[in-house]
Amino acid sequence: MGLDIYAYRKLTKLDVLFDSDGGPVDPTTREPVEDCYRVYANPDFPSRADGLEDRACYSYADAEHVFSRSYGGYNLWRETLAKLAGYPLDYSKTFGEPSHAAAAWNGKVRAGAPFWELVNFADNEGTIGPVVAAKLLRDFADFDEMAKAVIEDGFYDGYCDIRKGLEFAADGGALDFS
């Protein structure tokens, strides 16, 4: 098991009802609605899905699977991202040892810092909407040259993959963590 990230571009909210299992259905025909993206605004990370309505279904112009790692692999990647951004070491209750990402989790690095909205986000579920994606995309552009110099295996490949996903999401879309 691990984290998969999907990117969606140009979302359009659909008028749907939900059946007894929670699946979207067309309000006129009552037929299941296929190929739609359902937003999950993770309540533990307010504002990450800004620009989208929680639990609403959206059609999309384009979708792509952009990133896949084990949970441990993603946490190592995210730790490298926090280190790249200059976060200080802080104690991680989750991992039992100091980490740079823990500085964001513990409130020592605040909203607005480079990559904060990604470092301080779930590693298993939730949506990043177009507003936050645009901010993160600027961070990725600003740090690109430094990220290229990181020697950790696969870090820059993942950096480019997530940056591509953020380009989709910033274009009226979403980045889905599942």
PDB file of C-alpha atoms in Angstrom, residues 22-168:
ATOM      1  CA  GLY A  22     -23.084   7.523  -1.959  1.00  0.00           C
ATOM      2  CA  GLY A  23     -22.459   7.175  -5.692  1.00  0.00           C
ATOM      3  CA  PRO A  24     -23.275  10.086  -7.986  1.00  0.00           C
ATOM      4  CA  VAL A  25     -26.349   9.728 -10.216  1.00  0.00           C
ATOM      5  CA  ASP A  26     -27.847  11.956 -12.882  1.00  0.00           C
ATOM      6  CA  PRO A  27     -30.812  13.828 -11.314  1.00  0.00           C
ATOM      7  CA  THR A  28     -32.978  13.296 -14.414  1.00  0.00           C
ATOM      8  CA  THR A  29     -32.194   9.753 -15.541  1.00  0.00           C
ATOM      9  CA  ARG A  30     -31.024   8.384 -12.169  1.00  0.00           C
ATOM     10  CA  GLU A  31     -28.223   6.634 -14.062  1.00  0.00           C
ATOM     11  CA  PRO A  32     -24.782   6.457 -12.419  1.00  0.00           C
ATOM     12  CA  VAL A  33     -22.450   9.291 -13.401  1.00  0.00           C
ATOM     13  CA  GLU A  34     -19.139   7.909 -14.636  1.00  0.00           C
ATOM     14  CA  ASP A  35     -15.829   9.694 -15.039  1.00  0.00           C
ATOM     15  CA  CYS A  36     -16.268  12.348 -12.423  1.00  0.00           C
ATOM     16  CA  TYR A  37     -13.941  13.486  -9.680  1.00  0.00           C
ATOM     17  CA  ARG A  38     -15.369  13.787  -6.161  1.00  0.00           C
ATOM     18  CA  VAL A  39     -13.590  16.284  -3.910  1.00  0.00           C
ATOM     19  CA  TYR A  40     -12.574  15.334  -0.401  1.00  0.00           C
ATOM     20  CA  ALA A  41     -11.602  18.436   1.588  1.00  0.00           C
ATOM     21  CA  ASN A  42      -9.724  16.724   4.411  1.00  0.00           C
ATOM     22  CA  PRO A  43     -11.013  18.455   7.583  1.00  0.00           C
ATOM     23  CA  ASP A  44      -7.642  18.016   9.303  1.00  0.00           C
ATOM     24  CA  PHE A  45      -6.085  20.380   6.749  1.00  0.00           C
ATOM     25  CA  PRO A  46      -8.445  23.329   6.272  1.00  0.00           C
ATOM     26  CA  SER A  47      -8.222  25.460   3.147  1.00  0.00           C
ATOM     27  CA  ARG A  48      -6.185  23.004   1.063  1.00  0.00           C
ATOM     28  CA  ALA A  49      -9.185  22.419  -1.226  1.00  0.00           C
ATOM     29  CA  ASP A  50      -9.977  26.134  -1.604  1.00  0.00           C
ATOM     30  CA  GLY A  51     -11.724  26.836  -4.878  1.00  0.00           C
ATOM     31  CA  LEU A  52     -13.674  23.565  -4.786  1.00  0.00           C
ATOM     32  CA  GLU A  53     -16.762  22.352  -2.957  1.00  0.00           C
ATOM     33  CA  ASP A  54     -16.266  19.474  -0.534  1.00  0.00           C
ATOM     34  CA  ARG A  55     -17.958  16.227  -1.656  1.00  0.00           C
ATOM     35  CA  ALA A  56     -19.093  17.773  -4.948  1.00  0.00           C
ATOM     36  CA  CYS A  57     -18.558  15.908  -8.218  1.00  0.00           C
ATOM     37  CA  TYR A  58     -16.725  17.499 -11.117  1.00  0.00           C
ATOM     38  CA  SER A  59     -16.137  16.655 -14.734  1.00  0.00           C
ATOM     39  CA  TYR A  60     -12.633  17.362 -15.996  1.00  0.00           C
ATOM     40  CA  ALA A  61     -10.875  18.168 -19.230  1.00  0.00           C
ATOM     41  CA  ASP A  62      -7.840  16.035 -18.427  1.00  0.00           C
ATOM     42  CA  ALA A  63      -6.667  13.665 -15.707  1.00  0.00           C
ATOM     43  CA  GLU A  64      -3.387  11.923 -15.057  1.00  0.00           C
ATOM     44  CA  HIS A  65      -1.776   9.716 -12.436  1.00  0.00           C
ATOM     45  CA  VAL A  66       1.311  11.746 -11.522  1.00  0.00           C
ATOM     46  CA  PHE A  67       2.937  10.178  -8.461  1.00  0.00           C
ATOM     47  CA  SER A  68       3.143   6.865  -6.639  1.00  0.00           C
ATOM     48  CA  ARG A  69       5.236   5.899  -3.630  1.00  0.00           C
ATOM     49  CA  SER A  70       4.957   3.749  -0.551  1.00  0.00           C
ATOM     50  CA  TYR A  71       3.896   5.753   2.481  1.00  0.00           C
ATOM     51  CA  GLY A  72       7.421   5.483   3.852  1.00  0.00           C
ATOM     52  CA  GLY A  73       8.891   6.501   0.498  1.00  0.00           C
ATOM     53  CA  TYR A  74       6.598   9.510   0.319  1.00  0.00           C
ATOM     54  CA  ASN A  75       7.496  10.563   3.849  1.00  0.00           C
ATOM     55  CA  LEU A  76      11.202  10.398   2.966  1.00  0.00           C
ATOM     56  CA  TRP A  77      10.506  12.445  -0.163  1.00  0.00           C
ATOM     57  CA  ARG A  78       8.478  14.989   1.844  1.00  0.00           C
ATOM     58  CA  GLU A  79      11.267  15.164   4.459  1.00  0.00           C
ATOM     59  CA  THR A  80      13.762  16.007   1.705  1.00  0.00           C
ATOM     60  CA  LEU A  81      11.382  18.705   0.433  1.00  0.00           C
ATOM     61  CA  ALA A  82      11.157  20.260   3.921  1.00  0.00           C
ATOM     62  CA  LYS A  83      14.951  20.157   4.252  1.00  0.00           C
ATOM     63  CA  LEU A  84      15.307  21.782   0.812  1.00  0.00           C
ATOM     64  CA  ALA A  85      13.026  24.606   1.980  1.00  0.00           C
ATOM     65  CA  GLY A  86      15.216  25.190   5.026  1.00  0.00           C
ATOM     66  CA  TYR A  87      12.854  23.942   7.729  1.00  0.00           C
ATOM     67  CA  PRO A  88      14.676  23.413  11.047  1.00  0.00           C
ATOM     68  CA  LEU A  89      14.922  20.018  12.676  1.00  0.00           C
ATOM     69  CA  ASP A  90      12.163  19.358  15.200  1.00  0.00           C
ATOM     70  CA  TYR A  91      11.053  16.298  17.142  1.00  0.00           C
ATOM     71  CA  SER A  92       8.526  14.085  15.382  1.00  0.00           C
ATOM     72  CA  LYS A  93       6.039  12.356  17.682  1.00  0.00           C
ATOM     73  CA  THR A  94       4.945  10.229  14.730  1.00  0.00           C
ATOM     74  CA  PHE A  95       8.381   8.907  13.790  1.00  0.00           C
ATOM     75  CA  GLY A  96      10.103   9.266  17.173  1.00  0.00           C
ATOM     76  CA  GLU A  97      13.075  11.159  15.834  1.00  0.00           C
ATOM     77  CA  PRO A  98      13.925  14.657  14.618  1.00  0.00           C
ATOM     78  CA  SER A  99      12.827  15.657  11.151  1.00  0.00           C
ATOM     79  CA  HIS A 100      12.531  18.814   9.095  1.00  0.00           C
ATOM     80  CA  ALA A 101       8.904  18.080   8.185  1.00  0.00           C
ATOM     81  CA  ALA A 102       8.050  17.921  11.901  1.00  0.00           C
ATOM     82  CA  ALA A 103       8.755  21.655  12.126  1.00  0.00           C
ATOM     83  CA  ALA A 104       5.678  22.204   9.910  1.00  0.00           C
ATOM     84  CA  TRP A 105       3.612  19.571  11.714  1.00  0.00           C
ATOM     85  CA  ASN A 106       4.428  21.153  15.086  1.00  0.00           C
ATOM     86  CA  GLY A 107       3.717  24.730  14.000  1.00  0.00           C
ATOM     87  CA  LYS A 108       7.340  25.924  14.028  1.00  0.00           C
ATOM     88  CA  VAL A 109       7.076  26.597  10.292  1.00  0.00           C
ATOM     89  CA  ARG A 110       3.854  28.381   9.400  1.00  0.00           C
ATOM     90  CA  ALA A 111       1.487  28.703   6.484  1.00  0.00           C
ATOM     91  CA  GLY A 112       2.994  30.568   3.575  1.00  0.00           C
ATOM     92  CA  ALA A 113       6.459  29.033   3.957  1.00  0.00           C
ATOM     93  CA  PRO A 114       7.706  27.237   0.847  1.00  0.00           C
ATOM     94  CA  PHE A 115       5.927  23.911   0.346  1.00  0.00           C
ATOM     95  CA  TRP A 116       4.145  24.217   3.725  1.00  0.00           C
ATOM     96  CA  GLU A 117       0.734  23.285   2.305  1.00  0.00           C
ATOM     97  CA  LEU A 118       2.199  20.050   0.924  1.00  0.00           C
ATOM     98  CA  VAL A 119       4.571  19.132   3.766  1.00  0.00           C
ATOM     99  CA  ASN A 120       1.821  19.733   6.325  1.00  0.00           C
ATOM    100  CA  PHE A 121      -0.794  17.637   4.526  1.00  0.00           C
ATOM    101  CA  ALA A 122      -2.097  14.082   4.716  1.00  0.00           C
ATOM    102  CA  ASP A 123      -0.054  11.348   3.117  1.00  0.00           C
ATOM    103  CA  ASN A 124      -3.116   9.249   2.375  1.00  0.00           C
ATOM    104  CA  GLU A 125      -6.238  11.246   1.473  1.00  0.00           C
ATOM    105  CA  GLY A 126      -7.462  14.660   0.531  1.00  0.00           C
ATOM    106  CA  THR A 127      -7.679  17.270  -2.187  1.00  0.00           C
ATOM    107  CA  ILE A 128      -5.470  20.229  -2.966  1.00  0.00           C
ATOM    108  CA  GLY A 129      -7.526  22.738  -4.923  1.00  0.00           C
ATOM    109  CA  PRO A 130      -6.528  25.310  -7.532  1.00  0.00           C
ATOM    110  CA  VAL A 131      -5.788  28.157  -5.103  1.00  0.00           C
ATOM    111  CA  VAL A 132      -3.254  26.232  -3.031  1.00  0.00           C
ATOM    112  CA  ALA A 133      -1.908  24.469  -6.140  1.00  0.00           C
ATOM    113  CA  ALA A 134      -1.049  27.842  -7.707  1.00  0.00           C
ATOM    114  CA  LYS A 135       0.895  28.860  -4.583  1.00  0.00           C
ATOM    115  CA  LEU A 136       2.729  25.527  -4.461  1.00  0.00           C
ATOM    116  CA  LEU A 137       3.499  25.727  -8.170  1.00  0.00           C
ATOM    117  CA  ARG A 138       5.293  29.037  -7.540  1.00  0.00           C
ATOM    118  CA  ASP A 139       7.289  27.359  -4.750  1.00  0.00           C
ATOM    119  CA  PHE A 140       8.261  24.513  -7.078  1.00  0.00           C
ATOM    120  CA  ALA A 141       9.397  26.995  -9.741  1.00  0.00           C
ATOM    121  CA  ASP A 142      11.386  29.041  -7.206  1.00  0.00           C
ATOM    122  CA  PHE A 143      13.236  25.996  -5.855  1.00  0.00           C
ATOM    123  CA  ASP A 144      13.722  24.060  -9.097  1.00  0.00           C
ATOM    124  CA  GLU A 145      17.465  24.683  -9.442  1.00  0.00           C
ATOM    125  CA  MET A 146      18.101  23.720  -5.829  1.00  0.00           C
ATOM    126  CA  ALA A 147      15.933  20.606  -6.228  1.00  0.00           C
ATOM    127  CA  LYS A 148      17.984  19.491  -9.239  1.00  0.00           C
ATOM    128  CA  ALA A 149      21.074  19.441  -7.008  1.00  0.00           C
ATOM    129  CA  VAL A 150      19.528  17.087  -4.432  1.00  0.00           C
ATOM    130  CA  ILE A 151      21.281  13.738  -4.659  1.00  0.00           C
ATOM    131  CA  GLU A 152      18.683  11.559  -2.880  1.00  0.00           C
ATOM    132  CA  ASP A 153      17.618   8.787  -5.224  1.00  0.00           C
ATOM    133  CA  GLY A 154      14.477   9.679  -7.150  1.00  0.00           C
ATOM    134  CA  PHE A 155      13.846  12.985  -5.383  1.00  0.00           C
ATOM    135  CA  TYR A 156      13.991  15.223  -8.439  1.00  0.00           C
ATOM    136  CA  ASP A 157      11.911  12.806 -10.522  1.00  0.00           C
ATOM    137  CA  GLY A 158       9.195  12.992  -7.853  1.00  0.00           C
ATOM    138  CA  TYR A 159       9.620  16.760  -7.707  1.00  0.00           C
ATOM    139  CA  CYS A 160       8.950  17.015 -11.432  1.00  0.00           C
ATOM    140  CA  ASP A 161       6.001  14.619 -11.225  1.00  0.00           C
ATOM    141  CA  ILE A 162       4.285  16.593  -8.478  1.00  0.00           C
ATOM    142  CA  ARG A 163       5.096  19.870 -10.219  1.00  0.00           C
ATOM    143  CA  LYS A 164       3.323  18.555 -13.334  1.00  0.00           C
ATOM    144  CA  GLY A 165       0.329  17.639 -11.166  1.00  0.00           C
ATOM    145  CA  LEU A 166       0.314  21.118  -9.669  1.00  0.00           C
ATOM    146  CA  GLU A 167       0.243  22.595 -13.185  1.00  0.00           C
ATOM    147  CA  PHE A 168      -2.941  20.609 -13.841  1.00  0.00           C
TER     148      PHE A 168
END
